[in-house]
N, CA, C and O atoms as a Tripos MOL2 file, in Angstrom:
@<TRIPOS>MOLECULE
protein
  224   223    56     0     0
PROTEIN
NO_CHARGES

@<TRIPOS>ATOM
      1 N         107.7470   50.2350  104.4310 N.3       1 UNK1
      2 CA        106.8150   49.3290  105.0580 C.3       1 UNK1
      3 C         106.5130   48.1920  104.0620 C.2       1 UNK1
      4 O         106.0640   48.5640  102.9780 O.2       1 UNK1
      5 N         106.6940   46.7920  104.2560 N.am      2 UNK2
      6 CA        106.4670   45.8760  103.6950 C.3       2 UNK2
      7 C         104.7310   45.4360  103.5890 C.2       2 UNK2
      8 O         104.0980   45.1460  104.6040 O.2       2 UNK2
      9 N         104.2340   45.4420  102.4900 N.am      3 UNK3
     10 CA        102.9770   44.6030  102.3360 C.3       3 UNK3
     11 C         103.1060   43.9300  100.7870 C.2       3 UNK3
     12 O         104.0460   44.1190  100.0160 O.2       3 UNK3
     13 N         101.5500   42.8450  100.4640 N.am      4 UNK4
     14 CA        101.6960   42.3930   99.2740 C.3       4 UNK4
     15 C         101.1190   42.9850   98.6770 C.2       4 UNK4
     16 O         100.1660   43.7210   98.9290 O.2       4 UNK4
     17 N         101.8240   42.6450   97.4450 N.am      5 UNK5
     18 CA        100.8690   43.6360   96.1250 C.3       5 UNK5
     19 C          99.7190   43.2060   96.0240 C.2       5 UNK5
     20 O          99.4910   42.1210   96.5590 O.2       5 UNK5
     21 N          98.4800   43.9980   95.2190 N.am      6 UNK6
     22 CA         97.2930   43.9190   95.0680 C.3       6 UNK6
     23 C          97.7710   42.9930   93.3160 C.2       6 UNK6
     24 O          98.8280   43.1120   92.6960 O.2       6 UNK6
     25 N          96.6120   42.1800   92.9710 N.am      7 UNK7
     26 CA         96.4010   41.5160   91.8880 C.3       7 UNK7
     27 C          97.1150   42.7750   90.7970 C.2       7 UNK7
     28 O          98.1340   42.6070   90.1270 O.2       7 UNK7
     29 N          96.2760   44.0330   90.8420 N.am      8 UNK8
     30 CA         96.5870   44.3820   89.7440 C.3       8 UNK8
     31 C          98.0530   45.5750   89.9200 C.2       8 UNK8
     32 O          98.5340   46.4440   89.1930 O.2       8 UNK8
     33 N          98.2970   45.1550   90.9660 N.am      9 UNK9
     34 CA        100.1790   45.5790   91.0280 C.3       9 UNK9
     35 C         101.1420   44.8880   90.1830 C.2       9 UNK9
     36 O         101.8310   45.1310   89.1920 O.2       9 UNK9
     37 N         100.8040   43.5090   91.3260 N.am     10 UNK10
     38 CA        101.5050   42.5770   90.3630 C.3      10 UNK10
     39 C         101.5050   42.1080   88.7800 C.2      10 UNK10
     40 O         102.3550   41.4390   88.1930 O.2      10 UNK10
     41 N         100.2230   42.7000   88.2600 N.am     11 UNK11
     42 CA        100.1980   42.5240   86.5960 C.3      11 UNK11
     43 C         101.2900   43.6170   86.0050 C.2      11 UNK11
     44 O         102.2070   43.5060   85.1910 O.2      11 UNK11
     45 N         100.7820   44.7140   86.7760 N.am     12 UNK12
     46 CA        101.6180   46.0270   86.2800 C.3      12 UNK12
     47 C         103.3930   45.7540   86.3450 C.2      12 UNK12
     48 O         104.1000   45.8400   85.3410 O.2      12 UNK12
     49 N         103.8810   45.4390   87.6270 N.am     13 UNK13
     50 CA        104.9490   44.9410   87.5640 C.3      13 UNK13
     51 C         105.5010   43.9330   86.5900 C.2      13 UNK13
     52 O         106.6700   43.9710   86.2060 O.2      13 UNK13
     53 N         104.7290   43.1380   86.2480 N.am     14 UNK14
     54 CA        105.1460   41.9740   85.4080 C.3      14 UNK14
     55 C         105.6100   42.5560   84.3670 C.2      14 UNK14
     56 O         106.6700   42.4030   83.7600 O.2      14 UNK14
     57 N         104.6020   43.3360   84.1820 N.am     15 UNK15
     58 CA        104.6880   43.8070   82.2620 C.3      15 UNK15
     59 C         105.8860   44.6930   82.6100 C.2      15 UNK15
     60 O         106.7350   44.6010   81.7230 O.2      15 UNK15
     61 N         106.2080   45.4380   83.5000 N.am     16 UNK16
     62 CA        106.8470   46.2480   83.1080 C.3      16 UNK16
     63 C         108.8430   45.3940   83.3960 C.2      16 UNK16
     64 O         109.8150   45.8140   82.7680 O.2      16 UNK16
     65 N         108.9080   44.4510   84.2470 N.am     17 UNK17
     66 CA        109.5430   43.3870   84.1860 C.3      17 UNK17
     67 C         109.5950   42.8020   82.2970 C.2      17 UNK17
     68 O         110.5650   42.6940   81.5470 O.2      17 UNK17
     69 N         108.6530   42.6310   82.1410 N.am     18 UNK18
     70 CA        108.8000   42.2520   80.6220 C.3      18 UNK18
     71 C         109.5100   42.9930   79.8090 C.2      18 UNK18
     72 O         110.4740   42.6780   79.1120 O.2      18 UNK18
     73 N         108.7310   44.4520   80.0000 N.am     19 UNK19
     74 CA        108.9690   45.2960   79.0680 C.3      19 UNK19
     75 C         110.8060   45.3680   78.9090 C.2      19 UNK19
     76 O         111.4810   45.4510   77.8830 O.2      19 UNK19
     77 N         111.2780   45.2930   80.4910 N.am     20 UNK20
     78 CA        112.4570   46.0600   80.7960 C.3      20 UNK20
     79 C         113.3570   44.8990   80.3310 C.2      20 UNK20
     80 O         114.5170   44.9510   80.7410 O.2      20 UNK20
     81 N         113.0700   44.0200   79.6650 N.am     21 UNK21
     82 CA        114.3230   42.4660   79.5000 C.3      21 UNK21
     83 C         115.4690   43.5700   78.8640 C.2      21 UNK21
     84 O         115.4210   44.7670   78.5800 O.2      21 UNK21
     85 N         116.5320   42.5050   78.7960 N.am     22 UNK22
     86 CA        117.8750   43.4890   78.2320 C.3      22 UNK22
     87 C         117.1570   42.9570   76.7240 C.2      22 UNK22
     88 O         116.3730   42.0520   76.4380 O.2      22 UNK22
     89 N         117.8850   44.0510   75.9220 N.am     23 UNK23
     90 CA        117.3460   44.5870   74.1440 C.3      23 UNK23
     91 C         117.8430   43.0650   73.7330 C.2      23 UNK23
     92 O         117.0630   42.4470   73.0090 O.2      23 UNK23
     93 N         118.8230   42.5340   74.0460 N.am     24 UNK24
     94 CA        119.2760   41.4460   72.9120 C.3      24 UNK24
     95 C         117.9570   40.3740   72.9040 C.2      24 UNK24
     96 O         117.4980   39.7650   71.9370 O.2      24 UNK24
     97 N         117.6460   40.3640   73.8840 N.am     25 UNK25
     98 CA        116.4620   39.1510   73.4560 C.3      25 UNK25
     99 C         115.3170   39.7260   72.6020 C.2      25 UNK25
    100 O         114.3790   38.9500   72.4190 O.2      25 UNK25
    101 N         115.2330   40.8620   72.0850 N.am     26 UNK26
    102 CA        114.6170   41.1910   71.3720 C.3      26 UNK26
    103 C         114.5130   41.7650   70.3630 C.2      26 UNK26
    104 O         113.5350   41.9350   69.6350 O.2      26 UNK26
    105 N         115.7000   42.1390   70.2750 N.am     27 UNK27
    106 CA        116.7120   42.7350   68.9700 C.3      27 UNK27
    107 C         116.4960   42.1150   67.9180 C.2      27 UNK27
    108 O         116.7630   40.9200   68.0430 O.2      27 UNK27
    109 N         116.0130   42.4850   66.6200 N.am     28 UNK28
    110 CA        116.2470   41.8560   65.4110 C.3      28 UNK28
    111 C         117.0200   42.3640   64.5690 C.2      28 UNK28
    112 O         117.9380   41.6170   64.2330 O.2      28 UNK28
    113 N         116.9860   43.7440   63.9160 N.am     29 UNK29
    114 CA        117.1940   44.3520   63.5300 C.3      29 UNK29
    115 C         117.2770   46.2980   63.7200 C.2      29 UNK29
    116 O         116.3370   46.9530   64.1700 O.2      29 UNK29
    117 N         118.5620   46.8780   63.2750 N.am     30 UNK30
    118 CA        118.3390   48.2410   63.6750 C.3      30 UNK30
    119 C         118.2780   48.4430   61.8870 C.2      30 UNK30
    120 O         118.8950   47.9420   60.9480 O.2      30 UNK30
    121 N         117.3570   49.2970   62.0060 N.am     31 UNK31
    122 CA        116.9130   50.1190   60.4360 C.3      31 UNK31
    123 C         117.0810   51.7750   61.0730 C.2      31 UNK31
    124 O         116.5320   52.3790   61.9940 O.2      31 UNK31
    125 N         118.4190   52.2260   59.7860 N.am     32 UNK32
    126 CA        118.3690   53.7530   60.1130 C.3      32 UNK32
    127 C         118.1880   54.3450   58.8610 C.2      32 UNK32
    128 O         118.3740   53.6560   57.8580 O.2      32 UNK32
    129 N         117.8020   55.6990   58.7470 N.am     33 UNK33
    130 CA        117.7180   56.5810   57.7130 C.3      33 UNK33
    131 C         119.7010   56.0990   56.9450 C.2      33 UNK33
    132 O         120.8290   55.8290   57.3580 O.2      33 UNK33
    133 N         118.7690   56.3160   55.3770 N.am     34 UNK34
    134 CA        119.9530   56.5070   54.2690 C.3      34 UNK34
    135 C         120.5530   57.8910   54.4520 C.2      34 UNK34
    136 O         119.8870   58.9080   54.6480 O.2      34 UNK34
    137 N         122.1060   57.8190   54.3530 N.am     35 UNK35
    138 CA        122.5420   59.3870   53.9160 C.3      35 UNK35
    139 C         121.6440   59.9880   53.4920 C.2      35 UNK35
    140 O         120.7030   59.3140   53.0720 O.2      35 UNK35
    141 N         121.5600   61.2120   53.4310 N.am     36 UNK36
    142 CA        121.0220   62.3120   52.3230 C.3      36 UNK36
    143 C         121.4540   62.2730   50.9870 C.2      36 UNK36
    144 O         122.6790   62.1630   51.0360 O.2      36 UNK36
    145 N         120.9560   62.3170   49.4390 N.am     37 UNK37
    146 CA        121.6590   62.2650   48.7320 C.3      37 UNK37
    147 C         122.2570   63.4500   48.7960 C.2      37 UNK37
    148 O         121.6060   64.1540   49.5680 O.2      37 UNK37
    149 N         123.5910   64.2760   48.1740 N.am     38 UNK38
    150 CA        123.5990   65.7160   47.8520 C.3      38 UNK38
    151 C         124.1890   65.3560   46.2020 C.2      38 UNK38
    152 O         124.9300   64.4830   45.7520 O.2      38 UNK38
    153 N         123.3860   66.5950   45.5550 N.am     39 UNK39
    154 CA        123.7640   65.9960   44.2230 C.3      39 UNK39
    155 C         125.2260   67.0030   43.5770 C.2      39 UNK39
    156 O         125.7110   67.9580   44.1840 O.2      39 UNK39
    157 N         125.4130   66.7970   43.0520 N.am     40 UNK40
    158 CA        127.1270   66.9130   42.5900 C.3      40 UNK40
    159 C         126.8870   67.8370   41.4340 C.2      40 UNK40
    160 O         126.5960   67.3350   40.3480 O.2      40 UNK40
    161 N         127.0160   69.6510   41.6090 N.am     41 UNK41
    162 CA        126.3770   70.1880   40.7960 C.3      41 UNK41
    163 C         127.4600   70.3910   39.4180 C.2      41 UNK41
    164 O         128.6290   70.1000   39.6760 O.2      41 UNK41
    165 N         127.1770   70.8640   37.9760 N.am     42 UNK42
    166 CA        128.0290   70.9100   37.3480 C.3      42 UNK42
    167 C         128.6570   72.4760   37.1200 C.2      42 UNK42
    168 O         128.0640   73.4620   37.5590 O.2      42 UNK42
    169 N         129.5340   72.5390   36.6090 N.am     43 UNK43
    170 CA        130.1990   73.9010   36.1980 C.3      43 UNK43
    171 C         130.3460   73.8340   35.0050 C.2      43 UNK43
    172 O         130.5130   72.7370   34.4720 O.2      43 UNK43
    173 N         130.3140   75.2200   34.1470 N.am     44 UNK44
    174 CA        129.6280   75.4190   32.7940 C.3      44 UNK44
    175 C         131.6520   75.0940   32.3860 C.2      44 UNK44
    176 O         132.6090   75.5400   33.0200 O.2      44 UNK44
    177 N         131.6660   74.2560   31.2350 N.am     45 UNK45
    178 CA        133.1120   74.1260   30.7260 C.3      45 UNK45
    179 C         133.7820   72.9230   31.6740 C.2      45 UNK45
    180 O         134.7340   72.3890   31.1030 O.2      45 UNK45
    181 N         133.5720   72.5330   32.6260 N.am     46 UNK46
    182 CA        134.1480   71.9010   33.1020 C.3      46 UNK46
    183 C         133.2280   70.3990   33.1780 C.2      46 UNK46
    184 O         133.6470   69.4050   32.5840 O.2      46 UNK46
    185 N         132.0480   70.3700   33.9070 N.am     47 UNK47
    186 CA        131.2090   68.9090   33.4660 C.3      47 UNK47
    187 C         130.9260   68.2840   32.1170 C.2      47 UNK47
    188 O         130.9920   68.7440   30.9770 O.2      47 UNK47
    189 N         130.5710   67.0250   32.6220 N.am     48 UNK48
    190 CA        130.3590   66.0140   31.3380 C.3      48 UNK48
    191 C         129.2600   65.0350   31.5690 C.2      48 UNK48
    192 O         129.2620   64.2450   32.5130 O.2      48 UNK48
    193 N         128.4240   65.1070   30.7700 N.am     49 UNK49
    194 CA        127.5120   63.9770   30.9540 C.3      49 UNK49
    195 C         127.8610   62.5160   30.8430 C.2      49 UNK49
    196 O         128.5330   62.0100   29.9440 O.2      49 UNK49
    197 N         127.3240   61.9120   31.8590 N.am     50 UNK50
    198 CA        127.8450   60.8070   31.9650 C.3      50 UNK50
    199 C         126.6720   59.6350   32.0290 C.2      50 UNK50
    200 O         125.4780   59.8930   31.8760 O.2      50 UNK50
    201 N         127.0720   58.6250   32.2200 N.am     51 UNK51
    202 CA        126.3020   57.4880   32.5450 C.3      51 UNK51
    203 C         125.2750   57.5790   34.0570 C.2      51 UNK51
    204 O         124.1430   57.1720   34.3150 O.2      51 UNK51
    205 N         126.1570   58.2090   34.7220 N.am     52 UNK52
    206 CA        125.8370   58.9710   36.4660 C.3      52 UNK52
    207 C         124.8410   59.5680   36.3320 C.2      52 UNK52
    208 O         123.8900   59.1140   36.9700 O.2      52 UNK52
    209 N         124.6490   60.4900   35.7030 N.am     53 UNK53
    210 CA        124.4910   62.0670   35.5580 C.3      53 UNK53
    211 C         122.4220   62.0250   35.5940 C.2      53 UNK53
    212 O         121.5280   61.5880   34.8690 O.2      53 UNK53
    213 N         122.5370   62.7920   36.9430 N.am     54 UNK54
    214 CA        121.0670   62.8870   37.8120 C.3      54 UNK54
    215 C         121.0080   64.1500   37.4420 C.2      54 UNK54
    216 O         121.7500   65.0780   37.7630 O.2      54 UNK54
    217 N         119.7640   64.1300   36.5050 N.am     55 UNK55
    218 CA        119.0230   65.6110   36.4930 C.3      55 UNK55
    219 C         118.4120   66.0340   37.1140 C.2      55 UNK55
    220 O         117.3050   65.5010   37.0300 O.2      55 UNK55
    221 N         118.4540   66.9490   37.9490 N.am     56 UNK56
    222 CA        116.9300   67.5160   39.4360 C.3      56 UNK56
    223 C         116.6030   68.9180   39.0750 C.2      56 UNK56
    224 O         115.7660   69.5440   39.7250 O.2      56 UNK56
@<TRIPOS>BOND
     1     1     2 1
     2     2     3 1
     3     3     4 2
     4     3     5 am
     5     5     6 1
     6     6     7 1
     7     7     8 2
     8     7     9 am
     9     9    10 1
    10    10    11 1
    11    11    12 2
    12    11    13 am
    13    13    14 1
    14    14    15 1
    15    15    16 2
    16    15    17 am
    17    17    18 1
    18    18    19 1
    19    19    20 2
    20    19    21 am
    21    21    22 1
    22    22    23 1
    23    23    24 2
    24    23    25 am
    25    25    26 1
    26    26    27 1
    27    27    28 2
    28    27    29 am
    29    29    30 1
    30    30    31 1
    31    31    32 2
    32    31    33 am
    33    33    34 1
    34    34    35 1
    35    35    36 2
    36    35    37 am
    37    37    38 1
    38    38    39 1
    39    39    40 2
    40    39    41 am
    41    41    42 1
    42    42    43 1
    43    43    44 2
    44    43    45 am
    45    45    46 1
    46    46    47 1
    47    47    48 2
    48    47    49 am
    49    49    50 1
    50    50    51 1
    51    51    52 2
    52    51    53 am
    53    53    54 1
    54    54    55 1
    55    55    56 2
    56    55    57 am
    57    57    58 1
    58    58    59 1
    59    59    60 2
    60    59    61 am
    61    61    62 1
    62    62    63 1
    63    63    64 2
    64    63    65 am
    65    65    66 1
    66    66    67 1
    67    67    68 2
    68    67    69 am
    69    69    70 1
    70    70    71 1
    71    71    72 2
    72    71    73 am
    73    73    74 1
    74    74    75 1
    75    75    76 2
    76    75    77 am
    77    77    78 1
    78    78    79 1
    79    79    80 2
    80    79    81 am
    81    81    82 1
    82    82    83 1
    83    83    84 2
    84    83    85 am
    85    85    86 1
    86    86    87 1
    87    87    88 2
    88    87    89 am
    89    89    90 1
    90    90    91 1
    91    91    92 2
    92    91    93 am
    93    93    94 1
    94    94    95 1
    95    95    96 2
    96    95    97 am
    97    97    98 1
    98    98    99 1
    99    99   100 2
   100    99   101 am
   101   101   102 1
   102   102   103 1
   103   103   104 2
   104   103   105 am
   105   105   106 1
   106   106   107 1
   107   107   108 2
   108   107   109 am
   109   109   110 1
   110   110   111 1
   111   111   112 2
   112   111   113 am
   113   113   114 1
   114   114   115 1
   115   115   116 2
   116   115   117 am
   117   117   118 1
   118   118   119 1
   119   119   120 2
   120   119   121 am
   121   121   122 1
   122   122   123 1
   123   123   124 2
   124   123   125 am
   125   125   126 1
   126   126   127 1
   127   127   128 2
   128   127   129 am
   129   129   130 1
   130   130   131 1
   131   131   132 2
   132   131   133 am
   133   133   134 1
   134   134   135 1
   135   135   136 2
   136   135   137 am
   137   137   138 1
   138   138   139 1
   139   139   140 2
   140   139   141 am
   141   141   142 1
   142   142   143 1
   143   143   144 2
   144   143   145 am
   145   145   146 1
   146   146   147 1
   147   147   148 2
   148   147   149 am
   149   149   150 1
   150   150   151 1
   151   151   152 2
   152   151   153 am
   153   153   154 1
   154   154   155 1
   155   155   156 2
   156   155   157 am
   157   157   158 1
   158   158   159 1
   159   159   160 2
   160   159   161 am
   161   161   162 1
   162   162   163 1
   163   163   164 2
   164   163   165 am
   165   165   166 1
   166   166   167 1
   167   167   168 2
   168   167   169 am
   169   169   170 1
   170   170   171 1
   171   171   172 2
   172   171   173 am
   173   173   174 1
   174   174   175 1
   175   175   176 2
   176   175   177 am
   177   177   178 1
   178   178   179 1
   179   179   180 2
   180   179   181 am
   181   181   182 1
   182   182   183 1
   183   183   184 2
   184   183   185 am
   185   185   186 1
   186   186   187 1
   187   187   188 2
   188   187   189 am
   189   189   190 1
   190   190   191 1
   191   191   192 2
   192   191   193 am
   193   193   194 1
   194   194   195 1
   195   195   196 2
   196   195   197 am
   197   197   198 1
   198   198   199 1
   199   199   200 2
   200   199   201 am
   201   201   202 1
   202   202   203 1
   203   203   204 2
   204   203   205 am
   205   205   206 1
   206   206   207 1
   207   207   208 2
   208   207   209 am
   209   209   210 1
   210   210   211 1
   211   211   212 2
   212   211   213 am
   213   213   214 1
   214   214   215 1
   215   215   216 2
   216   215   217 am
   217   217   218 1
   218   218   219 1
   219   219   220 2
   220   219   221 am
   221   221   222 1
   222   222   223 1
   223   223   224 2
@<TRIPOS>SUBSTRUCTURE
     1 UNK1         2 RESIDUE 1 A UNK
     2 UNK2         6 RESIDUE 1 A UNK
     3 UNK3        10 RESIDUE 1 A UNK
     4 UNK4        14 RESIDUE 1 A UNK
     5 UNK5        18 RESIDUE 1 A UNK
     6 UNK6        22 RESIDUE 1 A UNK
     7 UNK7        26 RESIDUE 1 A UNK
     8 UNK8        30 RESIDUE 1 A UNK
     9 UNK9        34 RESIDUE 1 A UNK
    10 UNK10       38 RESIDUE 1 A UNK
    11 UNK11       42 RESIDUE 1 A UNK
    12 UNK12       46 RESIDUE 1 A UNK
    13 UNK13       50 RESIDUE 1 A UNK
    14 UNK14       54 RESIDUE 1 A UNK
    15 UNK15       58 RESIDUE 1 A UNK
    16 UNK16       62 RESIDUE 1 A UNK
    17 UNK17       66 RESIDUE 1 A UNK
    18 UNK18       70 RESIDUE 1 A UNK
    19 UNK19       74 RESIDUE 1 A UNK
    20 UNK20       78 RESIDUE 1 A UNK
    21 UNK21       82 RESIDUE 1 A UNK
    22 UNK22       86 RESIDUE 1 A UNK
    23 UNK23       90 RESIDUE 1 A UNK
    24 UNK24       94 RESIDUE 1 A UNK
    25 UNK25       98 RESIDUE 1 A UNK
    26 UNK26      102 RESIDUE 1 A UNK
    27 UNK27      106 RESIDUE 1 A UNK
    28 UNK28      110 RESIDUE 1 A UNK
    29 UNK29      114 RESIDUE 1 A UNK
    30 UNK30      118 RESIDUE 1 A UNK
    31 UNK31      122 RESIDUE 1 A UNK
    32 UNK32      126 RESIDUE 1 A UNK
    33 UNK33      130 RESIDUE 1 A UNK
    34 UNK34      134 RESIDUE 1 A UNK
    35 UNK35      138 RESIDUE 1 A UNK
    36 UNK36      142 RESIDUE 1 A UNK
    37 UNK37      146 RESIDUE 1 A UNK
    38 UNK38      150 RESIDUE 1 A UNK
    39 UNK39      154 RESIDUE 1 A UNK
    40 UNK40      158 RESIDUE 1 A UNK
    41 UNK41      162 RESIDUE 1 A UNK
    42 UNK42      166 RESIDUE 1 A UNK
    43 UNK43      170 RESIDUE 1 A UNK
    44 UNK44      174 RESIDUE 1 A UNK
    45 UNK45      178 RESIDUE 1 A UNK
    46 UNK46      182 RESIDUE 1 A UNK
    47 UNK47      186 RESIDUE 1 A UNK
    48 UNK48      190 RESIDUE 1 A UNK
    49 UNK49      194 RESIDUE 1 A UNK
    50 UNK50      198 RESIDUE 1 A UNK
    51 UNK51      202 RESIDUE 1 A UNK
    52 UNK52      206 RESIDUE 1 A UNK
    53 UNK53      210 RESIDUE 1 A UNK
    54 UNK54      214 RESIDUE 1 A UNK
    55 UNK55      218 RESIDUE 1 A UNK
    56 UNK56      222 RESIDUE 1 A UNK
């Protein structure tokens, strides 16, 4: 059944018209999580301290 929207339909619609634009017009930037570090453990006789070399 066809009727007109009430004032505050049409606000609701708008925004949500807004909300829904395609992403590029609003896209700036995507920011994601860094890898995980995993740290690189040593073996007794075989590692070497280095310039690298993260103590945890």
């Amino acid at each position: 059944m066809e009727r007109l929207l009430s004032p505050s339909e049409r606000h609701r619609l708008r925004a949500l018209v807004e909300y829904l634009k395609p992403a590029h017009t609003h896209f700036v930037d995507l920011v994601e999580p860094l890898p995980p570090i995993l740290p690189e453990h040593w073996e007794l006789g075989l590692s070497e301290l280095g310039e690298t070399t993260r103590l945890h």
